[in-house]
Amino acid sequence: MRLPNPYREELAIVRRNVDTASAEINWPQIIDTARPWVTAVRDNPPPFWAMESLLKEYPISKPEGLALMRLAEALLRVPDSATAIALTADQLGRANFDGNGDGVMARLSNSVIALSKKTLPDAGHPPGLLGKLGAKTVVAGTLRAVQLLAKQFVLGQTIEEALAESKAQRRDANYLRFSFDMLGEGARTMEDANRYFASYEHAIRKIADAKLSTPNAGPEESDGISIKLSALHPRYEDAQHERVMKELEPRVWQLCERAAAAQINLTIDAEEVDRLELSLDVFEALLQQIQAKCPQWRGFGLALQAYQTRSLELIEQVGALARKYNVRLMCRLVKGAYWDSEIKRAQEMGMPAYPVFTHKHHSDSSYLACAVSLLKQKDVFFPQFATHNAGTIAAILQIAEKFDAPLELQRLHGMGSGVYRELLKSHPKQTLRVYAPVGSHGDLLAYLVRRLLENGANSSFVHQLADDDVPVETLLESPLHVTGTEQFPLPQNILGPRNNSMGVDLTVETMRAPLFAALQTTTIVRPVDASAAQSNEAMQSAHAAFASWRDVPVAERAAMLRLAADALQTDFPRFCALLVKEAFKTWSDAVAEVREAIDFLRYYANEAERVCAPIALPGPTGESNMLYPRGRGVWVCISPWNFPLAIFMGQVAAALVTGNSVVAKPAEQTPVVAHEAVKLLHAAGIPTSALQLVTGLGETVGATLVAHPAVAGVVFTGSTQVAKIIQRSLANKEGAIVPLIAETGGINAMLVDSTALPEHVVDAVVQSAFRSAGQRCSALRLLCLHEEIADKVIHMLNGAARELTVGDTSQLATDVGPLIDREAFVGISGHATRLGGAAPSAERSQKNLVAPQLFEVATIASVKQEIFGPILQVVRWTGDPHAVIDQINALGFGLTLGIQTRIDSRAASLAHRAHVGNIYINRNIIGAVVGVQPFGGEGLSGTGPKAGGPFYLSRFIGEQTVTINTVAAGGNVALLVA
Ligand code: NAD
């Protein structure tokens, strides 16, 4: 690892940054420099079509701004008019564009949008003929507006167009340089990557051609290019390190060689935190090549993000590499464009801290500290400062003057032109580069708008500059101070009263090392199956233990669960290793599962204290009425192999904490994980008699337990078929009527309409259908694609599936591991062949490996059963999506459902119509989080209540009311003394 752990306490880092920057900066002077720029920009506001004006009139924080951006994000890619109308109606319907007669939108669209709401059909309902005609006009007008908007972001739709435009702009401003960027979504398939490569290569050639007139100009004086590594390889991920170095690095080198030959600037763009170490490895490999093959080239560089808490160390690292290979670099300092996704990711992964600064001014002060560091190292850096913030710009100029260091300033095409116009009046020699997106509007806009939504926050300088109500003093306030309070809670504290489980970022070497070490020392020794006699004995002794366990106060029982949760957190690596070894989990699945088990323990501990508290009931005077929730008796907990820790632990913890004794039978494939889980619970104080583990086959051991007369309840997770067997067995039994909680499988569908972004759909589908080799109850089985986009998405999905690594899950690079056993392999590969797939190779067959595959089928109704492996069936649909939901409902299952659409009202009405327990909109459909997405289905998918939800524990308790006639001994004292 080259850099420190990204998850470190923020404050200490901010203090250091503030000290570093303050030592070189005189802030009052900065205000003096920048104030005239700000005043002048405010006196001469940018033209109505500039991005700033748009943000001013329709700020993203208002419904109009959001509607506009969301239309811009999606409308251009919608191929069919019916969906385009529905999308436009939906977005315009929720905003008020009236009353802006001379506003930007009105001017852009000839008021068409303002008229739209009168003409458009209600969202989601097909319009009549007249309405349709009107609606088409509105959509055409909106499209025109969006196209105009696109022009603000995109310099040209082709590199030729962009070069011509740059030439035109240089006519009035010959100091301008451009960095062209064919940005867009990252590659999902090798075909995408090849296309991006060709377009970068072509662009470099064209930029080089255009530079022929000034052959002696260095990269500082010439236009250049920015490239995105995630566009050049479909698996630009840390876990695919070896592949990336082998396949991607030579490609990037080809681009570098061309840029070097032309003496232009080539910048590798910044990506997310989890790819930074990987980017540095690629970067170093390229430096090596440069040193060997074109040491005179001074145009190579990397974009550096100041919002990362590791930014200063990153600059040190990059500087050291430059010295090592004796290469002078052009490095762009940006604030960073993935801020909200980094925050979300850290929360989802339960990280100990955030990898980016949580306060805006902390990022700003980091930017200045980074500027100091870059400008001090002028031996290796020609820094390029990308910012629109007048205060930051003035500070950079001040520091640069102090160190007599050359530099370049950069702004985004369509932004910040006012500040730079003013600055150049006082600093006419300052070079300025425009970062200029190039590409078709349809491809680029979605990406750019998302970036803008991330950066268009009210706190941004651009936004505040446009807002006359923000005083100049506030706008130019020094960021060089530390705010000690958190802007929002740390990832561990986002779940309210309970701690979020801590996860592991597998891209961080020091975090993953203990897991790998645990694998080396973990062995799997399968216990001997229990006999029928042993099973009955377990039931009897659990029965005998029940009364005393029930009487343990709930607070003590809950405390034991919390203790077990902490112990599991401590023993995290070993449990991950067990899951990898016994259940063939991938590392990331193992991490998620151990976290889920911890979450169950903590959640049910809290819930039990709520649900098991006695309740005093109202009633007539002279009487006390109390309701006492309490354990019912012995619960039999039967769990599947696919979540051998989390589901096992969830069932057992719920039954125990509500005062029941438990006999637990794990799946026959995964007894060892269960055994270790039980040991952990016993060590946390649960009496061995109250929790008994019985391992063995379902048909024998499981059936014996269910049939035992002492059973007070059964909680089962597994197949629908076995749930029915258990249900019948319980029904046929003499004695008490026994409750059954059954969570079973599903034919889980995802409905995708033509407003969805294909790349995002592909991500969601690949994760939902193929992660865990499709062996999740929530996994996607049936993809329903709108006819208009089906070909494209299926093509991309096939390409993305091909890039998955199938194999041994102890390897970090593996995406899809083996099926759980031979029986599963035979069944799943049989299904694949029936659907038209090729038989697996002998080698794969030997290891029970089935590659992810998708098959088109004609109708939804033809999908009859859950195929519990990496097999996805795909159908096309047209017309009303509600009819698709009806067909999905008709299958009888109802576990998970995905909906992918940008039409919000459509998503809501489809969700409402679906008979499905867990619905996910515009994301994958797996990985329900305890207490966040309570999990469980309806119909053939289960009885409920949902695991990890507020109603779950109630099903485990018996209720007793006790009514006391308090006046039995005499008069009603309460009344008499009143
Ligand atoms: P399964 O039904 O074969 O086995 C589940 C458990 O039941 C095992 O412990 C097994 O030994 C036991 N069992 C089998 N026959 C029994 C019998 N006659 N009497 C008593 N117990 C018996 O399921 P599986 O293959 O382990 O798991 C995969 C299935 O589980 C899939 O259908 C999946 O969708 C479902 N599942 C559902 C959820 C959910 O939360 N809804 C979660 C995970 C798995």
mmCIF file of C-alpha atoms in Angstrom, residues 113-325:
data_model
loop_
_atom_site.group_PDB
_atom_site.id
_atom_site.type_symbol
_atom_site.label_atom_id
_atom_site.label_comp_id
_atom_site.label_asym_id
_atom_site.label_seq_id
_atom_site.Cartn_x
_atom_site.Cartn_y
_atom_site.Cartn_z
ATOM 1 C CA ILE A 113 -42.663 24.052 -20.942
ATOM 2 C CA ALA A 114 -44.775 26.616 -19.209
ATOM 3 C CA LEU A 115 -47.694 25.466 -21.338
ATOM 4 C CA SER A 116 -46.950 21.853 -20.934
ATOM 5 C CA LYS A 117 -48.913 21.013 -17.876
ATOM 6 C CA LYS A 118 -52.130 22.036 -19.513
ATOM 7 C CA THR A 119 -51.468 19.775 -22.468
ATOM 8 C CA LEU A 120 -49.767 16.796 -20.995
ATOM 9 C CA PRO A 121 -51.629 13.707 -19.905
ATOM 10 C CA ASP A 122 -51.556 12.712 -16.273
ATOM 11 C CA ALA A 123 -48.342 10.962 -15.585
ATOM 12 C CA GLY A 124 -48.551 7.253 -16.095
ATOM 13 C CA HIS A 125 -51.822 7.270 -18.044
ATOM 14 C CA PRO A 126 -51.859 7.095 -21.847
ATOM 15 C CA PRO A 127 -53.276 10.318 -23.308
ATOM 16 C CA GLY A 128 -56.143 10.629 -25.762
ATOM 17 C CA LEU A 129 -55.431 11.621 -29.369
ATOM 18 C CA LEU A 130 -55.713 15.345 -28.845
ATOM 19 C CA GLY A 131 -53.662 15.150 -25.731
ATOM 20 C CA LYS A 132 -51.112 13.075 -27.607
ATOM 21 C CA LEU A 133 -50.629 15.714 -30.273
ATOM 22 C CA GLY A 134 -50.209 18.387 -27.654
ATOM 23 C CA ALA A 135 -47.950 16.196 -25.620
ATOM 24 C CA LYS A 136 -45.653 15.530 -28.552
ATOM 25 C CA THR A 137 -45.217 19.250 -29.081
ATOM 26 C CA VAL A 138 -44.352 19.708 -25.458
ATOM 27 C CA VAL A 139 -41.871 16.879 -25.542
ATOM 28 C CA ALA A 140 -40.319 18.292 -28.701
ATOM 29 C CA GLY A 141 -40.004 21.670 -26.987
ATOM 30 C CA THR A 142 -38.546 20.116 -23.868
ATOM 31 C CA LEU A 143 -36.119 18.149 -25.972
ATOM 32 C CA ARG A 144 -35.018 21.358 -27.639
ATOM 33 C CA ALA A 145 -34.495 22.940 -24.263
ATOM 34 C CA VAL A 146 -32.471 19.974 -23.095
ATOM 35 C CA GLN A 147 -30.359 20.044 -26.248
ATOM 36 C CA LEU A 148 -29.588 23.675 -25.579
ATOM 37 C CA LEU A 149 -28.725 22.792 -22.032
ATOM 38 C CA ALA A 150 -26.453 20.059 -23.315
ATOM 39 C CA LYS A 151 -24.527 22.633 -25.291
ATOM 40 C CA GLN A 152 -23.631 24.315 -22.037
ATOM 41 C CA PHE A 153 -21.938 21.167 -20.871
ATOM 42 C CA VAL A 154 -20.539 19.731 -24.064
ATOM 43 C CA LEU A 155 -18.060 21.563 -26.256
ATOM 44 C CA GLY A 156 -18.754 19.447 -29.325
ATOM 45 C CA GLN A 157 -20.405 16.181 -30.202
ATOM 46 C CA THR A 158 -17.247 15.039 -31.980
ATOM 47 C CA ILE A 159 -13.601 15.952 -31.448
ATOM 48 C CA GLU A 160 -13.668 17.713 -34.814
ATOM 49 C CA GLU A 161 -16.585 19.856 -33.691
ATOM 50 C CA ALA A 162 -14.908 20.515 -30.352
ATOM 51 C CA LEU A 163 -11.644 21.547 -31.991
ATOM 52 C CA ALA A 164 -13.490 23.923 -34.288
ATOM 53 C CA GLU A 165 -15.308 25.388 -31.303
ATOM 54 C CA SER A 166 -12.077 25.762 -29.347
ATOM 55 C CA LYS A 167 -10.544 27.558 -32.292
ATOM 56 C CA ALA A 168 -13.493 29.928 -32.407
ATOM 57 C CA GLN A 169 -13.234 30.630 -28.690
ATOM 58 C CA ARG A 170 -9.506 31.282 -28.981
ATOM 59 C CA ARG A 171 -10.137 34.000 -31.515
ATOM 60 C CA ASP A 172 -11.193 36.313 -28.676
ATOM 61 C CA ALA A 173 -9.038 34.730 -26.024
ATOM 62 C CA ASN A 174 -5.770 33.392 -27.357
ATOM 63 C CA TYR A 175 -4.566 32.471 -23.875
ATOM 64 C CA LEU A 176 -7.090 29.616 -23.725
ATOM 65 C CA ARG A 177 -6.002 25.981 -23.758
ATOM 66 C CA PHE A 178 -8.358 23.026 -23.788
ATOM 67 C CA SER A 179 -8.309 19.625 -22.219
ATOM 68 C CA PHE A 180 -10.726 17.489 -24.186
ATOM 69 C CA ASP A 181 -12.492 14.695 -22.457
ATOM 70 C CA MET A 182 -14.593 12.004 -24.100
ATOM 71 C CA LEU A 183 -16.116 11.238 -20.759
ATOM 72 C CA GLY A 184 -19.239 9.298 -20.058
ATOM 73 C CA GLU A 185 -20.082 6.104 -18.290
ATOM 74 C CA GLY A 186 -17.312 3.673 -17.463
ATOM 75 C CA ALA A 187 -16.983 0.582 -19.675
ATOM 76 C CA ARG A 188 -19.144 -2.373 -18.738
ATOM 77 C CA THR A 189 -17.923 -4.612 -21.545
ATOM 78 C CA MET A 190 -14.723 -5.107 -23.504
ATOM 79 C CA GLU A 191 -16.574 -3.766 -26.521
ATOM 80 C CA ASP A 192 -17.278 -0.514 -24.640
ATOM 81 C CA ALA A 193 -13.631 -0.323 -23.635
ATOM 82 C CA ASN A 194 -12.503 -0.830 -27.227
ATOM 83 C CA ARG A 195 -14.856 1.889 -28.400
ATOM 84 C CA TYR A 196 -13.551 4.344 -25.818
ATOM 85 C CA PHE A 197 -9.999 3.443 -26.686
ATOM 86 C CA ALA A 198 -10.645 4.122 -30.364
ATOM 87 C CA SER A 199 -12.251 7.439 -29.561
ATOM 88 C CA TYR A 200 -9.352 8.543 -27.311
ATOM 89 C CA GLU A 201 -6.881 7.475 -29.945
ATOM 90 C CA HIS A 202 -8.744 9.346 -32.639
ATOM 91 C CA ALA A 203 -9.001 12.437 -30.460
ATOM 92 C CA ILE A 204 -5.275 12.444 -29.716
ATOM 93 C CA ARG A 205 -4.566 12.178 -33.428
ATOM 94 C CA LYS A 206 -6.850 15.103 -34.164
ATOM 95 C CA ILE A 207 -5.424 17.248 -31.365
ATOM 96 C CA ALA A 208 -1.952 16.443 -32.643
ATOM 97 C CA ASP A 209 -2.960 17.382 -36.204
ATOM 98 C CA ALA A 210 -4.391 20.662 -34.992
ATOM 99 C CA LYS A 211 -1.123 21.356 -33.206
ATOM 100 C CA LEU A 212 0.974 20.934 -36.336
ATOM 101 C CA SER A 213 0.952 24.684 -36.866
ATOM 102 C CA THR A 214 2.816 25.146 -33.568
ATOM 103 C CA PRO A 215 5.146 22.143 -33.549
ATOM 104 C CA ASN A 216 7.492 23.590 -30.952
ATOM 105 C CA ALA A 217 4.846 24.390 -28.374
ATOM 106 C CA GLY A 218 5.161 22.293 -25.228
ATOM 107 C CA PRO A 219 2.260 20.559 -23.526
ATOM 108 C CA GLU A 220 1.721 23.596 -21.283
ATOM 109 C CA GLU A 221 0.949 25.770 -24.281
ATOM 110 C CA SER A 222 -1.100 23.199 -26.176
ATOM 111 C CA ASP A 223 -4.447 21.539 -25.989
ATOM 112 C CA GLY A 224 -4.482 18.158 -24.331
ATOM 113 C CA ILE A 225 -6.666 15.246 -23.371
ATOM 114 C CA SER A 226 -8.060 13.698 -20.229
ATOM 115 C CA ILE A 227 -8.670 9.993 -20.108
ATOM 116 C CA LYS A 228 -10.633 7.864 -17.715
ATOM 117 C CA LEU A 229 -9.170 4.465 -16.882
ATOM 118 C CA SER A 230 -12.563 3.033 -15.979
ATOM 119 C CA ALA A 231 -13.640 3.737 -19.553
ATOM 120 C CA LEU A 232 -10.738 1.707 -20.924
ATOM 121 C CA HIS A 233 -11.367 -1.514 -19.053
ATOM 122 C CA PRO A 234 -14.625 -3.163 -17.999
ATOM 123 C CA ARG A 235 -13.171 -4.305 -14.680
ATOM 124 C CA TYR A 236 -11.127 -1.381 -13.481
ATOM 125 C CA GLU A 237 -11.328 -2.540 -9.867
ATOM 126 C CA ASP A 238 -8.841 -3.238 -7.150
ATOM 127 C CA ALA A 239 -9.854 -6.893 -6.935
ATOM 128 C CA GLN A 240 -8.923 -7.319 -10.615
ATOM 129 C CA HIS A 241 -5.452 -5.907 -10.088
ATOM 130 C CA GLU A 242 -3.590 -8.528 -12.067
ATOM 131 C CA ARG A 243 -5.900 -8.263 -15.059
ATOM 132 C CA VAL A 244 -5.790 -4.492 -14.995
ATOM 133 C CA MET A 245 -2.007 -4.417 -15.036
ATOM 134 C CA LYS A 246 -1.858 -6.973 -17.819
ATOM 135 C CA GLU A 247 -4.643 -5.719 -20.045
ATOM 136 C CA LEU A 248 -5.180 -2.054 -19.300
ATOM 137 C CA GLU A 249 -1.706 -0.710 -18.729
ATOM 138 C CA PRO A 250 -0.449 -1.528 -22.261
ATOM 139 C CA ARG A 251 -3.508 0.157 -23.754
ATOM 140 C CA VAL A 252 -3.004 3.314 -21.778
ATOM 141 C CA TRP A 253 0.618 3.260 -22.739
ATOM 142 C CA GLN A 254 -0.343 3.295 -26.414
ATOM 143 C CA LEU A 255 -2.325 6.483 -25.781
ATOM 144 C CA CYS A 256 0.548 7.984 -23.793
ATOM 145 C CA GLU A 257 3.010 7.225 -26.555
ATOM 146 C CA ARG A 258 0.895 9.117 -29.049
ATOM 147 C CA ALA A 259 0.424 12.033 -26.681
ATOM 148 C CA ALA A 260 4.168 12.103 -26.017
ATOM 149 C CA ALA A 261 4.977 12.074 -29.710
ATOM 150 C CA ALA A 262 2.669 15.046 -30.198
ATOM 151 C CA GLN A 263 4.017 16.776 -27.066
ATOM 152 C CA ILE A 264 0.593 17.264 -25.583
ATOM 153 C CA ASN A 265 -0.804 16.967 -22.084
ATOM 154 C CA LEU A 266 -2.455 13.680 -21.171
ATOM 155 C CA THR A 267 -4.133 13.567 -17.786
ATOM 156 C CA ILE A 268 -5.443 10.451 -16.134
ATOM 157 C CA ASP A 269 -8.695 11.442 -14.530
ATOM 158 C CA ALA A 270 -9.518 10.766 -10.918
ATOM 159 C CA GLU A 271 -11.817 7.948 -9.926
ATOM 160 C CA GLU A 272 -13.407 6.775 -6.685
ATOM 161 C CA VAL A 273 -11.458 6.240 -3.458
ATOM 162 C CA ASP A 274 -11.435 2.458 -3.837
ATOM 163 C CA ARG A 275 -9.495 2.680 -7.093
ATOM 164 C CA LEU A 276 -6.842 5.143 -6.016
ATOM 165 C CA GLU A 277 -4.153 2.615 -5.090
ATOM 166 C CA LEU A 278 -4.845 0.793 -8.341
ATOM 167 C CA SER A 279 -4.554 4.039 -10.307
ATOM 168 C CA LEU A 280 -1.198 4.665 -8.666
ATOM 169 C CA ASP A 281 0.069 1.248 -9.698
ATOM 170 C CA VAL A 282 -0.957 1.884 -13.302
ATOM 171 C CA PHE A 283 0.556 5.345 -13.033
ATOM 172 C CA GLU A 284 3.900 4.036 -11.851
ATOM 173 C CA ALA A 285 4.017 1.423 -14.599
ATOM 174 C CA LEU A 286 3.444 4.208 -17.129
ATOM 175 C CA LEU A 287 6.159 6.373 -15.575
ATOM 176 C CA GLN A 288 8.571 3.516 -16.000
ATOM 177 C CA GLN A 289 7.735 3.364 -19.685
ATOM 178 C CA ILE A 290 8.076 7.112 -20.066
ATOM 179 C CA GLN A 291 11.487 7.089 -18.463
ATOM 180 C CA ALA A 292 12.587 4.318 -20.795
ATOM 181 C CA LYS A 293 10.996 5.508 -24.022
ATOM 182 C CA CYS A 294 10.232 9.206 -24.015
ATOM 183 C CA PRO A 295 11.922 10.881 -21.038
ATOM 184 C CA GLN A 296 11.647 14.311 -22.638
ATOM 185 C CA TRP A 297 7.840 14.308 -22.489
ATOM 186 C CA ARG A 298 6.577 16.791 -19.892
ATOM 187 C CA GLY A 299 2.865 16.426 -20.466
ATOM 188 C CA PHE A 300 1.889 13.350 -18.462
ATOM 189 C CA GLY A 301 -0.173 13.713 -15.336
ATOM 190 C CA LEU A 302 -2.816 12.645 -12.922
ATOM 191 C CA ALA A 303 -5.862 14.382 -11.493
ATOM 192 C CA LEU A 304 -5.663 14.688 -7.703
ATOM 193 C CA GLN A 305 -8.730 15.077 -5.516
ATOM 194 C CA ALA A 306 -8.449 17.456 -2.585
ATOM 195 C CA TYR A 307 -11.611 16.162 -0.891
ATOM 196 C CA GLN A 308 -9.874 12.919 -0.042
ATOM 197 C CA THR A 309 -8.449 12.788 3.434
ATOM 198 C CA ARG A 310 -5.318 11.255 1.888
ATOM 199 C CA SER A 311 -4.770 14.015 -0.637
ATOM 200 C CA LEU A 312 -1.554 15.421 0.841
ATOM 201 C CA GLU A 313 0.008 11.977 1.137
ATOM 202 C CA LEU A 314 -1.093 11.309 -2.424
ATOM 203 C CA ILE A 315 0.775 14.360 -3.646
ATOM 204 C CA GLU A 316 3.874 13.290 -1.732
ATOM 205 C CA GLN A 317 3.620 9.839 -3.265
ATOM 206 C CA VAL A 318 3.150 11.150 -6.795
ATOM 207 C CA GLY A 319 6.012 13.608 -6.328
ATOM 208 C CA ALA A 320 8.274 10.816 -5.097
ATOM 209 C CA LEU A 321 7.382 8.683 -8.105
ATOM 210 C CA ALA A 322 8.100 11.563 -10.465
ATOM 211 C CA ARG A 323 11.542 11.954 -8.905
ATOM 212 C CA LYS A 324 12.189 8.241 -8.978
ATOM 213 C CA TYR A 325 11.594 8.111 -12.739
#
